[in-house]
Short mmCIF file of C-alpha atoms in Angstrom, two decimals:
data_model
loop_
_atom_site.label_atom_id
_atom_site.label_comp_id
_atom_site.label_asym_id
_atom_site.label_seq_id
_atom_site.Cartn_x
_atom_site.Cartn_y
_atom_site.Cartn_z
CA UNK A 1 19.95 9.83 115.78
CA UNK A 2 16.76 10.31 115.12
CA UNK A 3 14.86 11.42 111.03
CA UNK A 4 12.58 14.34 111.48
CA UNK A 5 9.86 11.90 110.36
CA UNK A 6 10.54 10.07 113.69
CA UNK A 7 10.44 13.26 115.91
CA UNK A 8 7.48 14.11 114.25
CA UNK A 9 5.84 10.39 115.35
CA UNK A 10 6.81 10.78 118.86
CA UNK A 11 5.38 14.49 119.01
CA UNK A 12 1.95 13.36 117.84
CA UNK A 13 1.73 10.07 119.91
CA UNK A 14 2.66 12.38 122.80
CA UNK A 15 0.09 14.78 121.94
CA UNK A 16 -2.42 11.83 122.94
CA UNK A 17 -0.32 11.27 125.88
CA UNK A 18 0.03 14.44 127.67
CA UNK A 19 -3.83 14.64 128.64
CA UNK A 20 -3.22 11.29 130.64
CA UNK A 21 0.34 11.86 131.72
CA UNK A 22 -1.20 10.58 135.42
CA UNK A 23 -2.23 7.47 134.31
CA UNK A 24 0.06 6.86 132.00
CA UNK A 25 2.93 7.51 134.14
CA UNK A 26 1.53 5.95 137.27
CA UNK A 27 0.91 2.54 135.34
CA UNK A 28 4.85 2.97 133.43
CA UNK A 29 6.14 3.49 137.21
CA UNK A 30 3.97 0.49 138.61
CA UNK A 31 4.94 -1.48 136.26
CA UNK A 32 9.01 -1.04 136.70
CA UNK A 33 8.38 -1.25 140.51
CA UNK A 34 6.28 -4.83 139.73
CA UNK A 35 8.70 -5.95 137.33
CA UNK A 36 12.45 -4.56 139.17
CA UNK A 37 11.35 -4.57 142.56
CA UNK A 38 14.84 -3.56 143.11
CA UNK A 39 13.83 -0.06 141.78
CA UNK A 40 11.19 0.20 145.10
CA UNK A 41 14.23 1.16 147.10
CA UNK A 42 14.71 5.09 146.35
CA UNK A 43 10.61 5.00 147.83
CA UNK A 44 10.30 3.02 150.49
CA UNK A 45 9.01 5.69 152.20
CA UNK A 46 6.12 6.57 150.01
CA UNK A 47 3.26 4.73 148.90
CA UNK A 48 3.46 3.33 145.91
CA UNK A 49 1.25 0.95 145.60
CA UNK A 50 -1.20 1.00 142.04
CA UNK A 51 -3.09 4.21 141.36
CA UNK A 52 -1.59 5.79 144.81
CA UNK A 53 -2.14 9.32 144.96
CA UNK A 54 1.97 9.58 145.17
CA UNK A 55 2.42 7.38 141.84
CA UNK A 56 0.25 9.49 139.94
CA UNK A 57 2.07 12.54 140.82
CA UNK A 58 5.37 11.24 140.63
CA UNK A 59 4.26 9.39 137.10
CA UNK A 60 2.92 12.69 135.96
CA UNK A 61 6.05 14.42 136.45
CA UNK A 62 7.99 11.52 134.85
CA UNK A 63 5.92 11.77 131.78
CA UNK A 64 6.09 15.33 131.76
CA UNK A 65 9.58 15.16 131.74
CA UNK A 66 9.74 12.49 128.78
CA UNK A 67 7.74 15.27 127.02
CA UNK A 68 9.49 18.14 127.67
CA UNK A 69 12.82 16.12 126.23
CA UNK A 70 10.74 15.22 122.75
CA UNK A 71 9.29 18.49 122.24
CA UNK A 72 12.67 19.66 122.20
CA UNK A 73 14.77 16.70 121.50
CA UNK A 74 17.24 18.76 119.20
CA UNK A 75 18.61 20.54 122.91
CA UNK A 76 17.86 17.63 124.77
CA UNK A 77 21.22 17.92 126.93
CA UNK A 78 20.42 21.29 127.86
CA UNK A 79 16.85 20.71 128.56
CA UNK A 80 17.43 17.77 130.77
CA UNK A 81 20.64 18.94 132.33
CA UNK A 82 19.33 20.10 135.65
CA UNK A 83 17.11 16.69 135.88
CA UNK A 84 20.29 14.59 135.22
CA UNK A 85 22.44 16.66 137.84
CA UNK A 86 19.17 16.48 140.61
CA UNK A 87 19.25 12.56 139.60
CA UNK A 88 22.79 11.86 140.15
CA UNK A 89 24.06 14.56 142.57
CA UNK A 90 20.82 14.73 145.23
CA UNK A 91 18.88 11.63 144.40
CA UNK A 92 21.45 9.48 143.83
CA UNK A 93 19.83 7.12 141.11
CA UNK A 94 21.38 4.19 139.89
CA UNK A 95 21.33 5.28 136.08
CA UNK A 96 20.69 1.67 134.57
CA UNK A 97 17.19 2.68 136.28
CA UNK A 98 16.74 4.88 133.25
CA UNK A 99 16.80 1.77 130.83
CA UNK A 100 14.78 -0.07 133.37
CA UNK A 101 11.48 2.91 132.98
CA UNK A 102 12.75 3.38 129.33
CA UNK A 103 11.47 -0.32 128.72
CA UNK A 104 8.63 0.12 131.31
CA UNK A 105 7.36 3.08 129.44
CA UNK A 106 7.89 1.06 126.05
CA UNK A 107 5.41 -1.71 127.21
CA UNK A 108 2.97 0.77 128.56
CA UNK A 109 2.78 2.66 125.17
CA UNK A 110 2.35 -0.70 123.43
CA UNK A 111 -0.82 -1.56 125.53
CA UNK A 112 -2.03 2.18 125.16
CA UNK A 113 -1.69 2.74 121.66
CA UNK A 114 -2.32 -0.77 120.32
CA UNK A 115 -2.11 -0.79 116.32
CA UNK A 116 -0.87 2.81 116.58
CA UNK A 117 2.68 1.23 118.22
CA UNK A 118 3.87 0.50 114.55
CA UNK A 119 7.28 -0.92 114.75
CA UNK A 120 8.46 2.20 112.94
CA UNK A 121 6.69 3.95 116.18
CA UNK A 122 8.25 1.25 118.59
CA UNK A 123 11.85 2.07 117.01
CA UNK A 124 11.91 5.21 116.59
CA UNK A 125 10.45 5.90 120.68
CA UNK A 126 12.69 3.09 121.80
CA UNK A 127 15.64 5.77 120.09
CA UNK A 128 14.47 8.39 121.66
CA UNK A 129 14.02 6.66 125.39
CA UNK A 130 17.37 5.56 124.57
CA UNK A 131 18.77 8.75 124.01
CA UNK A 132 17.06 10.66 126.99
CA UNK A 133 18.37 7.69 129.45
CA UNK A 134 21.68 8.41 128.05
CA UNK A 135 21.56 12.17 128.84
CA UNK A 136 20.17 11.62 132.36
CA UNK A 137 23.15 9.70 133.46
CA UNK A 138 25.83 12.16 131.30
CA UNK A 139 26.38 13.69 135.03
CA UNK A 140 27.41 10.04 136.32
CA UNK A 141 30.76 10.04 134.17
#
Protein backbone atom coordinates (compact mmCIF):
# COMPACT_ATOMS: atom_id res chain seq x y z
CA UNK A 1 0.00 0.00 0.00
CA UNK A 2 2.43 2.11 0.74
CA UNK A 3 6.47 2.66 -1.49
CA UNK A 4 9.26 2.57 0.98
CA UNK A 5 9.88 6.16 -0.17
CA UNK A 6 6.50 6.97 1.51
CA UNK A 7 7.26 5.12 4.84
CA UNK A 8 10.34 6.77 4.85
CA UNK A 9 8.33 10.46 4.58
CA UNK A 10 6.05 9.62 7.33
CA UNK A 11 9.04 8.36 9.63
CA UNK A 12 10.89 11.66 9.29
CA UNK A 13 7.81 14.03 9.56
CA UNK A 14 7.09 11.98 12.68
CA UNK A 15 10.47 12.37 13.94
CA UNK A 16 9.46 16.23 14.24
CA UNK A 17 6.30 15.13 15.70
CA UNK A 18 7.05 12.92 18.52
CA UNK A 19 8.74 15.79 20.69
CA UNK A 20 5.21 17.57 20.59
CA UNK A 21 3.00 14.52 20.57
CA UNK A 22 0.96 16.69 23.53
CA UNK A 23 0.24 19.42 21.52
CA UNK A 24 -0.09 17.94 18.58
CA UNK A 25 -2.47 15.43 19.70
CA UNK A 26 -4.44 17.65 22.02
CA UNK A 27 -5.10 20.22 19.07
CA UNK A 28 -5.91 16.83 16.38
CA UNK A 29 -8.44 15.69 19.31
CA UNK A 30 -9.89 19.34 19.80
CA UNK A 31 -10.31 19.74 16.63
CA UNK A 32 -12.52 16.36 15.85
CA UNK A 33 -14.46 17.16 19.10
CA UNK A 34 -15.07 21.02 17.50
CA UNK A 35 -15.73 19.76 14.21
CA UNK A 36 -17.97 16.09 15.12
CA UNK A 37 -19.29 17.10 18.27
CA UNK A 38 -20.89 13.80 18.03
CA UNK A 39 -17.43 12.28 18.89
CA UNK A 40 -17.70 14.29 22.61
CA UNK A 41 -19.91 11.44 23.69
CA UNK A 42 -17.33 8.53 24.72
CA UNK A 43 -15.97 11.80 27.26
CA UNK A 44 -18.52 13.43 28.64
CA UNK A 45 -17.14 12.80 31.71
CA UNK A 46 -13.77 14.34 31.27
CA UNK A 47 -12.71 17.67 30.46
CA UNK A 48 -11.99 18.27 27.28
CA UNK A 49 -12.07 21.47 26.67
CA UNK A 50 -8.68 23.14 24.57
CA UNK A 51 -5.28 22.51 26.12
CA UNK A 52 -7.08 20.52 29.19
CA UNK A 53 -4.69 18.69 31.12
CA UNK A 54 -6.90 15.38 30.05
CA UNK A 55 -6.62 16.28 26.14
CA UNK A 56 -3.06 16.50 26.27
CA UNK A 57 -2.68 13.20 27.79
CA UNK A 58 -5.18 11.49 25.95
CA UNK A 59 -3.72 13.35 22.56
CA UNK A 60 -0.30 12.21 23.58
CA UNK A 61 -1.23 8.73 23.74
CA UNK A 62 -3.18 9.02 20.45
CA UNK A 63 -0.15 10.30 18.72
CA UNK A 64 1.96 7.89 20.29
CA UNK A 65 -0.05 5.32 19.03
CA UNK A 66 -0.11 6.77 15.32
CA UNK A 67 3.70 6.44 15.81
CA UNK A 68 4.13 3.29 17.09
CA UNK A 69 1.88 1.95 13.86
CA UNK A 70 4.44 3.96 11.28
CA UNK A 71 7.53 2.95 12.84
CA UNK A 72 6.43 -0.39 12.22
CA UNK A 73 3.84 -0.14 9.59
CA UNK A 74 5.06 -3.47 7.83
CA UNK A 75 3.31 -5.47 11.24
CA UNK A 76 0.88 -2.95 11.68
CA UNK A 77 -2.01 -5.61 12.48
CA UNK A 78 -0.03 -7.10 15.06
CA UNK A 79 1.18 -3.96 16.56
CA UNK A 80 -2.20 -2.42 16.83
CA UNK A 81 -4.13 -5.55 17.59
CA UNK A 82 -4.56 -5.13 21.29
CA UNK A 83 -5.58 -1.23 20.65
CA UNK A 84 -8.24 -2.37 18.09
CA UNK A 85 -9.63 -5.21 20.48
CA UNK A 86 -9.51 -2.45 23.76
CA UNK A 87 -11.40 -0.05 21.10
CA UNK A 88 -14.08 -2.30 20.05
CA UNK A 89 -14.49 -4.88 22.87
CA UNK A 90 -14.11 -2.38 26.22
CA UNK A 91 -14.48 1.05 24.74
CA UNK A 92 -16.90 0.43 22.43
CA UNK A 93 -15.93 3.05 19.65
CA UNK A 94 -17.89 3.68 16.78
CA UNK A 95 -15.03 2.83 14.16
CA UNK A 96 -16.05 5.56 11.47
CA UNK A 97 -14.48 7.68 14.50
CA UNK A 98 -11.16 6.48 13.16
CA UNK A 99 -11.74 8.30 9.73
CA UNK A 100 -13.21 11.15 11.64
CA UNK A 101 -9.34 11.76 13.79
CA UNK A 102 -7.68 10.31 10.57
CA UNK A 103 -8.92 13.62 8.79
CA UNK A 104 -8.54 15.65 12.07
CA UNK A 105 -4.97 14.64 12.31
CA UNK A 106 -4.58 15.36 8.42
CA UNK A 107 -5.59 19.09 8.92
CA UNK A 108 -3.49 19.44 11.99
CA UNK A 109 -0.30 18.22 10.13
CA UNK A 110 -1.15 20.62 7.29
CA UNK A 111 -1.13 23.69 9.68
CA UNK A 112 2.04 22.21 11.49
CA UNK A 113 4.18 21.43 8.76
CA UNK A 114 3.12 24.09 6.24
CA UNK A 115 5.26 23.75 2.87
CA UNK A 116 6.65 20.51 4.33
CA UNK A 117 2.81 18.88 3.78
CA UNK A 118 3.78 18.25 0.02
CA UNK A 119 0.91 16.55 -1.60
CA UNK A 120 3.22 13.56 -2.04
CA UNK A 121 3.43 13.96 2.02
CA UNK A 122 -0.45 14.60 2.24
CA UNK A 123 -1.03 11.24 0.12
CA UNK A 124 1.12 9.17 1.21
CA UNK A 125 0.03 10.05 5.37
CA UNK A 126 -3.57 10.17 4.26
CA UNK A 127 -2.57 6.11 3.11
CA UNK A 128 -1.20 5.42 6.00
CA UNK A 129 -4.13 7.05 8.42
CA UNK A 130 -6.18 5.14 6.12
CA UNK A 131 -4.66 1.99 6.67
CA UNK A 132 -4.23 2.23 10.57
CA UNK A 133 -8.18 3.24 10.79
CA UNK A 134 -8.76 0.17 8.87
CA UNK A 135 -6.82 -2.10 11.29
CA UNK A 136 -8.39 -0.51 14.40
CA UNK A 137 -11.83 -1.52 13.43
CA UNK A 138 -10.57 -5.25 11.90
CA UNK A 139 -12.03 -6.47 15.49
CA UNK A 140 -15.58 -4.86 14.53
CA UNK A 141 -16.20 -7.54 11.65
Amino acid sequence: MLSQAEIGLIIRMWESIAPRAEEFGAEALFRMFTTFPHTKTYFAHKDISENSPFLRSHGKNVIDAVGLGAKHFHTLTTTMAQLSAFHAYILMIDPYNFKLLSHCILVTLSCWKGDEFSPEAHAAWDKYLSALSAVLAEKYR
